């Protein structure tokens, strides 16, 4: 077979240097690491130039270097070489050791011999001891130092592994093997007994440490064909050597093939340091290192796994369906691969490293798991918000909606967390679940506060609207029991608002304490609305008082405007108007919501209306000031918080009110006097009597001559027309001198206008014939309509009410003579003018 088949490599050179790179290359090229426990190691020991390499090359088809007999007998193999046995099942590694008793190292340099022998016993399952046939039975044979070396180094193993010693007798003679084997075994036993042993193994038989096998081979140089034939038979014994009954069938403490390289390095290191070799501890150490390497390799593969990277990327964007199952499958795959590669190592170490691998893998994927739970929590919260909003829009009760929403959200999260659970981990999602519950509870409380606040605000707005305008009307009206009506209004509207509010919040299922507190808040708000409105009205009290005074003073009991004819008692009317205004002031002076009696109205009535506040002499001012009940900053039996207008302010307001209403009273008195003057046109009775007595003759003359009577009548009509057109009564209303000046400026234009009208009427009468005489009643009615009416406020005649008017346009004057013409055609002028 070619070199490439057996992969011969020097493992340890002559100086004892371990070829780590060469061993790793050999393990990789020969594919030993994939064999698990299904491999065997065969080592050969023997004197130098005893044909060890030749035996291995023929037995296992390796290509170890052999001695050239033509060059003489010298050292061929230096150090330790290994090669893969070709064609042997299971995988078998042949190890060729440097020969013993060589002249190159000298008689005293046996350290390497012992070290290599111990190394072979610690690693090999079968040790071939190559010896010459003629040395059997001899006391000083070359094999005895070798056997002593083997047995001595065996004692350095704390727990020696049972090794098969296969003695290969070279160049056998005619003596049958059956006769040679007992002698050889006897020699071996003597050597074993002579070796010093630890106290623990003092009486331990050789069979507990070694399986001794003996075989013989013919001379390679003399009987080559026979030699090859016997070697081929021996080769068959190495097939299935590790199976029960095989050469190494009862071996123990086998290092898995993947750890062979590291194990060999560590064993040689300990041997070189001349330390006792603890094979069980070494096995654990090898298992620890190798399992650690496998675990790290699996973890590295897991972290670079495409499935895991895709899953990690997907979970960053949102929840992933089947997250736990997918992740568990990925982790389980690499744990299974670890189990397969580490199955042959020490169980305790293997399991410990597996747990470490699992823990590291879970630690690495845990952030993705927490991210997944975060998505589930966020999704559950959003779904809760959406469902709660929909439930509230559909009219479902708030508390019932919250319960349903929380139950649905928690169930959704539980299902999602169960789906995200990783099979290999025992992670607890309770903290995230608690956080979800806190989130939904906080949102529910927030929505509840917002909803209740909205309901409260709506109730307050309705209550304010229901109280403000009626209260303003009550305070403005100033009735007998204003505050009693306000209290009734407050109670009625408050109870209605509270009833509506309680019905609106019934679905929230609040505790009674909270309900009572909100109900009290609504009552307090209603009271504040009343108090605020009262304070606003207090700021406008002077305007209200003047309006009330004007209303009462200028209208009668039927609410009709007063006409100052001279018959009205202005003093009594003024007192009534001021009393009504004072009633407004007393009502607004203090807030009376607690039904406590007070004397504000009586004090104001007696102090202001009855004249106590009237102007007094200077010598009485100090005495009256001390007795004035309004000279105070507070009302008796009224708390300062309920006081709107203090007594001093009431006094000041009343003075201002009197000053601002005095002009109205003065105007009424003036109008009354003017009315009297305008309606008193008859002369005194004595003058009438004198006129009758002194004008009797003239009266009789008129009766005797009707022409004079007609002239007088026409003159009367003309005078009446001038009176109406010039509004003489109105002109004199503002005084005699202004009236004379105004009349003098209007007299001539009015006369000219009147004459012009008479001329036009005469021409029109001539053209139309007697048309106007056909309907005297209509003409009389038209004159009535043109007759001026007296002004109800002043008693004077308003010139604008007459059809006849004085107008000017571009300096022209026009006078209507309709009334005068009609008077000439009718018989009843006196009745119309009266």
mmCIF file of C-alpha atoms in Angstrom, residues 283-581:
data_model
loop_
_atom_site.group_PDB
_atom_site.id
_atom_site.type_symbol
_atom_site.label_atom_id
_atom_site.label_comp_id
_atom_site.label_asym_id
_atom_site.label_seq_id
_atom_site.Cartn_x
_atom_site.Cartn_y
_atom_site.Cartn_z
ATOM 1 C CA UNK A 283 -9.710 10.528 30.964
ATOM 2 C CA UNK A 284 -11.833 13.114 32.743
ATOM 3 C CA UNK A 285 -9.405 15.827 31.723
ATOM 4 C CA UNK A 286 -9.502 14.736 28.096
ATOM 5 C CA UNK A 287 -13.260 14.510 28.206
ATOM 6 C CA UNK A 288 -13.431 17.968 29.758
ATOM 7 C CA UNK A 289 -11.255 19.569 27.138
ATOM 8 C CA UNK A 290 -12.739 17.739 24.218
ATOM 9 C CA UNK A 291 -16.356 18.216 25.300
ATOM 10 C CA UNK A 292 -15.590 21.878 25.847
ATOM 11 C CA UNK A 293 -14.288 22.105 22.288
ATOM 12 C CA UNK A 294 -17.313 20.309 20.904
ATOM 13 C CA UNK A 295 -19.660 22.515 22.923
ATOM 14 C CA UNK A 296 -17.952 25.694 21.736
ATOM 15 C CA UNK A 297 -18.073 24.445 18.168
ATOM 16 C CA UNK A 298 -21.782 23.688 18.430
ATOM 17 C CA UNK A 299 -22.442 27.083 20.012
ATOM 18 C CA UNK A 300 -20.536 28.792 17.220
ATOM 19 C CA UNK A 301 -22.525 26.881 14.621
ATOM 20 C CA UNK A 302 -25.770 27.756 16.383
ATOM 21 C CA UNK A 303 -24.974 31.463 16.482
ATOM 22 C CA UNK A 304 -24.227 31.472 12.760
ATOM 23 C CA UNK A 305 -27.168 29.253 11.858
ATOM 24 C CA UNK A 306 -29.238 30.830 9.093
ATOM 25 C CA UNK A 307 -32.491 29.698 10.643
ATOM 26 C CA UNK A 308 -31.611 31.304 13.951
ATOM 27 C CA UNK A 309 -30.411 34.537 12.321
ATOM 28 C CA UNK A 310 -33.602 34.784 10.267
ATOM 29 C CA UNK A 311 -35.695 34.113 13.372
ATOM 30 C CA UNK A 312 -33.762 36.706 15.370
ATOM 31 C CA UNK A 313 -34.229 39.309 12.642
ATOM 32 C CA UNK A 314 -37.925 38.528 12.275
ATOM 33 C CA UNK A 315 -38.619 38.807 15.997
ATOM 34 C CA UNK A 316 -37.165 42.306 16.047
ATOM 35 C CA UNK A 317 -39.910 43.419 13.664
ATOM 36 C CA UNK A 318 -42.838 41.833 15.464
ATOM 37 C CA UNK A 319 -44.256 38.668 16.995
ATOM 38 C CA UNK A 320 -43.365 35.441 15.183
ATOM 39 C CA UNK A 321 -45.869 32.613 15.042
ATOM 40 C CA UNK A 322 -44.379 29.372 16.360
ATOM 41 C CA UNK A 323 -41.333 31.175 17.791
ATOM 42 C CA UNK A 324 -40.791 28.704 20.616
ATOM 43 C CA UNK A 325 -41.136 25.644 18.424
ATOM 44 C CA UNK A 326 -38.731 26.985 15.809
ATOM 45 C CA UNK A 327 -36.130 28.043 18.351
ATOM 46 C CA UNK A 328 -36.429 24.807 20.304
ATOM 47 C CA UNK A 329 -35.886 22.851 17.102
ATOM 48 C CA UNK A 330 -32.713 24.804 16.292
ATOM 49 C CA UNK A 331 -31.275 24.380 19.787
ATOM 50 C CA UNK A 332 -32.227 20.717 19.912
ATOM 51 C CA UNK A 333 -30.474 20.084 16.604
ATOM 52 C CA UNK A 334 -27.156 21.357 17.929
ATOM 53 C CA UNK A 335 -27.562 19.616 21.258
ATOM 54 C CA UNK A 336 -28.149 16.385 19.373
ATOM 55 C CA UNK A 337 -25.008 16.976 17.337
ATOM 56 C CA UNK A 338 -23.108 17.561 20.553
ATOM 57 C CA UNK A 339 -24.466 14.324 21.976
ATOM 58 C CA UNK A 340 -23.356 12.435 18.903
ATOM 59 C CA UNK A 341 -19.819 13.806 18.971
ATOM 60 C CA UNK A 342 -19.347 13.623 22.737
ATOM 61 C CA UNK A 343 -21.138 10.327 23.320
ATOM 62 C CA UNK A 344 -17.945 8.361 24.003
ATOM 63 C CA UNK A 345 -16.487 10.710 26.571
ATOM 64 C CA UNK A 346 -16.970 10.494 30.308
ATOM 65 C CA UNK A 347 -20.677 10.692 31.043
ATOM 66 C CA UNK A 348 -20.366 13.111 33.938
ATOM 67 C CA UNK A 349 -18.174 15.471 31.977
ATOM 68 C CA UNK A 350 -20.281 15.077 28.876
ATOM 69 C CA UNK A 351 -23.489 15.923 30.682
ATOM 70 C CA UNK A 352 -21.908 18.852 32.498
ATOM 71 C CA UNK A 353 -20.617 20.347 29.276
ATOM 72 C CA UNK A 354 -23.937 19.714 27.617
ATOM 73 C CA UNK A 355 -25.640 21.713 30.329
ATOM 74 C CA UNK A 356 -23.109 24.472 29.846
ATOM 75 C CA UNK A 357 -23.720 24.451 26.100
ATOM 76 C CA UNK A 358 -27.461 24.529 26.658
ATOM 77 C CA UNK A 359 -27.115 27.348 29.185
ATOM 78 C CA UNK A 360 -24.927 29.432 26.875
ATOM 79 C CA UNK A 361 -27.255 28.848 23.955
ATOM 80 C CA UNK A 362 -30.257 29.845 26.022
ATOM 81 C CA UNK A 363 -28.445 32.902 27.350
ATOM 82 C CA UNK A 364 -27.762 33.975 23.785
ATOM 83 C CA UNK A 365 -31.337 33.495 22.559
ATOM 84 C CA UNK A 366 -32.931 34.885 25.721
ATOM 85 C CA UNK A 367 -32.949 38.504 24.422
ATOM 86 C CA UNK A 368 -34.928 37.358 21.399
ATOM 87 C CA UNK A 369 -37.349 35.597 23.740
ATOM 88 C CA UNK A 370 -37.786 38.727 25.853
ATOM 89 C CA UNK A 371 -38.291 40.748 22.672
ATOM 90 C CA UNK A 372 -40.963 38.286 21.629
ATOM 91 C CA UNK A 373 -42.684 38.638 24.987
ATOM 92 C CA UNK A 374 -42.433 42.416 24.636
ATOM 93 C CA UNK A 375 -44.214 42.237 21.282
ATOM 94 C CA UNK A 376 -46.876 39.997 22.772
ATOM 95 C CA UNK A 377 -47.365 42.384 25.679
ATOM 96 C CA UNK A 378 -47.560 45.433 23.405
ATOM 97 C CA UNK A 379 -50.002 43.663 21.099
ATOM 98 C CA UNK A 380 -52.167 42.597 24.028
ATOM 99 C CA UNK A 381 -52.213 46.161 25.358
ATOM 100 C CA UNK A 382 -53.195 47.577 21.957
ATOM 101 C CA UNK A 383 -55.920 44.980 21.557
ATOM 102 C CA UNK A 384 -57.188 45.834 25.015
ATOM 103 C CA UNK A 385 -57.347 49.518 24.118
ATOM 104 C CA UNK A 386 -59.155 48.796 20.865
ATOM 105 C CA UNK A 387 -61.685 46.419 22.411
ATOM 106 C CA UNK A 388 -62.328 48.773 25.298
ATOM 107 C CA UNK A 389 -62.963 51.655 22.922
ATOM 108 C CA UNK A 390 -65.303 49.546 20.791
ATOM 109 C CA UNK A 391 -67.186 48.296 23.848
ATOM 110 C CA UNK A 392 -67.664 51.819 25.157
ATOM 111 C CA UNK A 393 -68.904 53.009 21.761
ATOM 112 C CA UNK A 394 -71.412 50.162 21.675
ATOM 113 C CA UNK A 395 -72.832 51.324 25.008
ATOM 114 C CA UNK A 396 -71.527 48.506 27.172
ATOM 115 C CA UNK A 397 -70.767 49.339 30.798
ATOM 116 C CA UNK A 398 -67.233 50.477 31.538
ATOM 117 C CA UNK A 399 -66.474 47.962 34.280
ATOM 118 C CA UNK A 400 -67.874 45.067 32.259
ATOM 119 C CA UNK A 401 -65.895 46.224 29.218
ATOM 120 C CA UNK A 402 -62.702 46.393 31.258
ATOM 121 C CA UNK A 403 -63.225 42.923 32.713
ATOM 122 C CA UNK A 404 -63.899 41.445 29.309
ATOM 123 C CA UNK A 405 -60.949 43.269 27.761
ATOM 124 C CA UNK A 406 -58.517 42.248 30.505
ATOM 125 C CA UNK A 407 -59.617 38.638 30.359
ATOM 126 C CA UNK A 408 -59.248 38.588 26.578
ATOM 127 C CA UNK A 409 -55.850 40.316 26.638
ATOM 128 C CA UNK A 410 -54.435 38.082 29.358
ATOM 129 C CA UNK A 411 -55.659 34.976 27.567
ATOM 130 C CA UNK A 412 -54.130 36.231 24.325
ATOM 131 C CA UNK A 413 -50.810 36.841 26.094
ATOM 132 C CA UNK A 414 -50.882 33.445 27.796
ATOM 133 C CA UNK A 415 -51.431 31.712 24.484
ATOM 134 C CA UNK A 416 -48.700 33.761 22.838
ATOM 135 C CA UNK A 417 -46.204 33.151 25.662
ATOM 136 C CA UNK A 418 -46.969 29.432 25.562
ATOM 137 C CA UNK A 419 -46.295 29.471 21.823
ATOM 138 C CA UNK A 420 -43.049 31.382 22.423
ATOM 139 C CA UNK A 421 -41.849 29.057 25.204
ATOM 140 C CA UNK A 422 -38.544 27.317 24.467
ATOM 141 C CA UNK A 423 -38.580 23.598 25.217
ATOM 142 C CA UNK A 424 -35.056 23.499 26.665
ATOM 143 C CA UNK A 425 -35.643 26.468 28.989
ATOM 144 C CA UNK A 426 -37.810 26.937 32.000
ATOM 145 C CA UNK A 427 -38.228 30.655 31.534
ATOM 146 C CA UNK A 428 -40.941 32.338 33.516
ATOM 147 C CA UNK A 429 -43.098 34.886 31.701
ATOM 148 C CA UNK A 430 -44.897 35.900 34.886
ATOM 149 C CA UNK A 431 -43.023 39.196 35.222
ATOM 150 C CA UNK A 432 -43.963 40.253 31.713
ATOM 151 C CA UNK A 433 -47.500 39.100 32.414
ATOM 152 C CA UNK A 434 -47.574 41.210 35.553
ATOM 153 C CA UNK A 435 -46.258 44.149 33.543
ATOM 154 C CA UNK A 436 -49.044 43.579 31.011
ATOM 155 C CA UNK A 437 -51.605 43.554 33.812
ATOM 156 C CA UNK A 438 -50.196 46.782 35.201
ATOM 157 C CA UNK A 439 -50.308 48.347 31.734
ATOM 158 C CA UNK A 440 -53.923 47.419 31.047
ATOM 159 C CA UNK A 441 -54.934 48.418 34.572
ATOM 160 C CA UNK A 442 -53.197 51.766 34.150
ATOM 161 C CA UNK A 443 -54.910 52.327 30.798
ATOM 162 C CA UNK A 444 -58.256 51.330 32.278
ATOM 163 C CA UNK A 445 -57.757 53.771 35.149
ATOM 164 C CA UNK A 446 -56.707 56.478 32.687
ATOM 165 C CA UNK A 447 -59.755 55.905 30.474
ATOM 166 C CA UNK A 448 -61.980 55.711 33.542
ATOM 167 C CA UNK A 449 -60.630 59.013 34.834
ATOM 168 C CA UNK A 450 -61.049 60.566 31.396
ATOM 169 C CA UNK A 451 -64.586 59.249 30.982
ATOM 170 C CA UNK A 452 -65.652 60.258 34.481
ATOM 171 C CA UNK A 453 -63.990 63.628 34.032
ATOM 172 C CA UNK A 454 -65.922 64.092 30.794
ATOM 173 C CA UNK A 455 -69.178 63.103 32.477
ATOM 174 C CA UNK A 456 -68.403 65.420 35.391
ATOM 175 C CA UNK A 457 -67.535 68.271 33.041
ATOM 176 C CA UNK A 458 -70.737 67.734 31.063
ATOM 177 C CA UNK A 459 -72.773 67.662 34.268
ATOM 178 C CA UNK A 460 -71.077 70.829 35.483
ATOM 179 C CA UNK A 461 -71.726 72.589 32.176
ATOM 180 C CA UNK A 462 -75.384 71.600 32.208
ATOM 181 C CA UNK A 463 -75.657 72.580 35.848
ATOM 182 C CA UNK A 464 -74.004 75.936 35.219
ATOM 183 C CA UNK A 465 -76.338 76.581 32.302
ATOM 184 C CA UNK A 466 -79.374 75.526 34.305
ATOM 185 C CA UNK A 467 -78.422 77.806 37.223
ATOM 186 C CA UNK A 468 -76.852 80.903 35.660
ATOM 187 C CA UNK A 469 -79.679 82.325 33.556
ATOM 188 C CA UNK A 470 -82.548 81.565 35.966
ATOM 189 C CA UNK A 471 -80.539 82.975 38.842
ATOM 190 C CA UNK A 472 -79.750 86.114 36.882
ATOM 191 C CA UNK A 473 -83.444 86.496 36.151
ATOM 192 C CA UNK A 474 -84.357 85.999 39.812
ATOM 193 C CA UNK A 475 -81.823 88.519 41.028
ATOM 194 C CA UNK A 476 -82.888 90.989 38.351
ATOM 195 C CA UNK A 477 -86.570 90.567 39.182
ATOM 196 C CA UNK A 478 -85.954 91.214 42.889
ATOM 197 C CA UNK A 479 -89.025 89.382 44.112
ATOM 198 C CA UNK A 480 -90.182 89.034 47.669
ATOM 199 C CA UNK A 481 -88.327 85.730 48.352
ATOM 200 C CA UNK A 482 -85.478 85.934 45.898
ATOM 201 C CA UNK A 483 -83.019 83.758 47.816
ATOM 202 C CA UNK A 484 -85.705 81.251 48.702
ATOM 203 C CA UNK A 485 -86.382 80.849 45.004
ATOM 204 C CA UNK A 486 -82.634 80.598 44.356
ATOM 205 C CA UNK A 487 -82.273 77.892 47.009
ATOM 206 C CA UNK A 488 -85.151 75.946 45.502
ATOM 207 C CA UNK A 489 -83.624 76.362 42.036
ATOM 208 C CA UNK A 490 -80.228 75.220 43.348
ATOM 209 C CA UNK A 491 -81.674 72.190 45.065
ATOM 210 C CA UNK A 492 -83.842 71.186 42.118
ATOM 211 C CA UNK A 493 -81.162 71.530 39.479
ATOM 212 C CA UNK A 494 -78.467 69.980 41.678
ATOM 213 C CA UNK A 495 -80.584 66.922 42.424
ATOM 214 C CA UNK A 496 -81.442 66.570 38.743
ATOM 215 C CA UNK A 497 -77.779 66.862 37.735
ATOM 216 C CA UNK A 498 -76.677 64.392 40.426
ATOM 217 C CA UNK A 499 -79.334 61.924 39.398
ATOM 218 C CA UNK A 500 -78.222 62.152 35.788
ATOM 219 C CA UNK A 501 -74.557 61.914 36.827
ATOM 220 C CA UNK A 502 -75.118 58.823 38.976
ATOM 221 C CA UNK A 503 -76.966 57.160 36.121
ATOM 222 C CA UNK A 504 -74.096 57.972 33.770
ATOM 223 C CA UNK A 505 -71.409 56.487 36.075
ATOM 224 C CA UNK A 506 -73.394 53.445 37.152
ATOM 225 C CA UNK A 507 -71.538 51.309 34.613
ATOM 226 C CA UNK A 508 -68.181 52.120 36.225
ATOM 227 C CA UNK A 509 -69.060 50.172 39.390
ATOM 228 C CA UNK A 510 -67.211 52.618 41.618
ATOM 229 C CA UNK A 511 -66.996 52.190 45.356
ATOM 230 C CA UNK A 512 -69.479 54.125 47.419
ATOM 231 C CA UNK A 513 -66.822 56.385 48.874
ATOM 232 C CA UNK A 514 -65.761 57.577 45.426
ATOM 233 C CA UNK A 515 -69.370 58.076 44.367
ATOM 234 C CA UNK A 516 -70.106 60.106 47.497
ATOM 235 C CA UNK A 517 -67.002 62.204 46.946
ATOM 236 C CA UNK A 518 -67.922 62.999 43.327
ATOM 237 C CA UNK A 519 -71.513 63.730 44.328
ATOM 238 C CA UNK A 520 -70.266 66.170 46.950
ATOM 239 C CA UNK A 521 -67.959 67.751 44.405
ATOM 240 C CA UNK A 522 -70.925 68.309 42.104
ATOM 241 C CA UNK A 523 -72.898 69.879 44.936
ATOM 242 C CA UNK A 524 -69.970 72.121 45.790
ATOM 243 C CA UNK A 525 -69.635 73.098 42.144
ATOM 244 C CA UNK A 526 -73.323 74.034 41.962
ATOM 245 C CA UNK A 527 -72.953 76.198 45.044
ATOM 246 C CA UNK A 528 -69.870 77.843 43.564
ATOM 247 C CA UNK A 529 -71.801 78.581 40.368
ATOM 248 C CA UNK A 530 -74.486 80.336 42.394
ATOM 249 C CA UNK A 531 -71.923 82.240 44.423
ATOM 250 C CA UNK A 532 -69.987 83.234 41.308
ATOM 251 C CA UNK A 533 -73.137 84.420 39.573
ATOM 252 C CA UNK A 534 -74.140 86.353 42.654
ATOM 253 C CA UNK A 535 -70.759 88.075 42.732
ATOM 254 C CA UNK A 536 -71.086 88.934 39.043
ATOM 255 C CA UNK A 537 -74.501 90.425 39.664
ATOM 256 C CA UNK A 538 -73.124 92.314 42.652
ATOM 257 C CA UNK A 539 -70.702 94.025 40.298
ATOM 258 C CA UNK A 540 -73.629 95.185 38.141
ATOM 259 C CA UNK A 541 -75.957 96.164 41.004
ATOM 260 C CA UNK A 542 -75.884 99.898 40.311
ATOM 261 C CA UNK A 543 -77.003 99.337 36.715
ATOM 262 C CA UNK A 544 -79.692 96.928 37.904
ATOM 263 C CA UNK A 545 -80.927 99.452 40.487
ATOM 264 C CA UNK A 546 -81.139 102.248 37.936
ATOM 265 C CA UNK A 547 -82.955 99.976 35.491
ATOM 266 C CA UNK A 548 -85.425 98.957 38.184
ATOM 267 C CA UNK A 549 -85.945 102.562 39.199
ATOM 268 C CA UNK A 550 -86.521 103.588 35.607
ATOM 269 C CA UNK A 551 -88.953 100.709 35.066
ATOM 270 C CA UNK A 552 -91.032 101.389 38.177
ATOM 271 C CA UNK A 553 -90.887 105.169 37.854
ATOM 272 C CA UNK A 554 -91.761 105.389 34.138
ATOM 273 C CA UNK A 555 -94.492 102.698 34.030
ATOM 274 C CA UNK A 556 -97.764 102.329 35.831
ATOM 275 C CA UNK A 557 -99.154 99.223 37.474
ATOM 276 C CA UNK A 558 -100.270 97.931 34.087
ATOM 277 C CA UNK A 559 -96.703 98.291 32.761
ATOM 278 C CA UNK A 560 -97.813 101.108 30.479
ATOM 279 C CA UNK A 561 -95.654 104.218 30.033
ATOM 280 C CA UNK A 562 -96.667 107.028 32.383
ATOM 281 C CA UNK A 563 -98.072 110.314 30.984
ATOM 282 C CA UNK A 564 -97.290 113.110 33.362
ATOM 283 C CA UNK A 565 -100.648 114.936 33.297
ATOM 284 C CA UNK A 566 -100.293 116.612 36.627
ATOM 285 C CA UNK A 567 -102.468 114.184 38.511
ATOM 286 C CA UNK A 568 -99.601 111.775 39.442
ATOM 287 C CA UNK A 569 -97.956 111.781 42.861
ATOM 288 C CA UNK A 570 -94.322 111.941 41.823
ATOM 289 C CA UNK A 571 -93.097 111.757 45.391
ATOM 290 C CA UNK A 572 -94.934 108.469 46.051
ATOM 291 C CA UNK A 573 -93.896 107.054 42.714
ATOM 292 C CA UNK A 574 -90.280 107.984 43.397
ATOM 293 C CA UNK A 575 -90.406 106.307 46.774
ATOM 294 C CA UNK A 576 -91.863 103.133 45.283
ATOM 295 C CA UNK A 577 -89.197 103.073 42.578
ATOM 296 C CA UNK A 578 -86.430 103.615 45.120
ATOM 297 C CA UNK A 579 -87.885 100.944 47.357
ATOM 298 C CA UNK A 580 -87.827 98.455 44.480
ATOM 299 C CA UNK A 581 -84.231 99.400 43.742
#
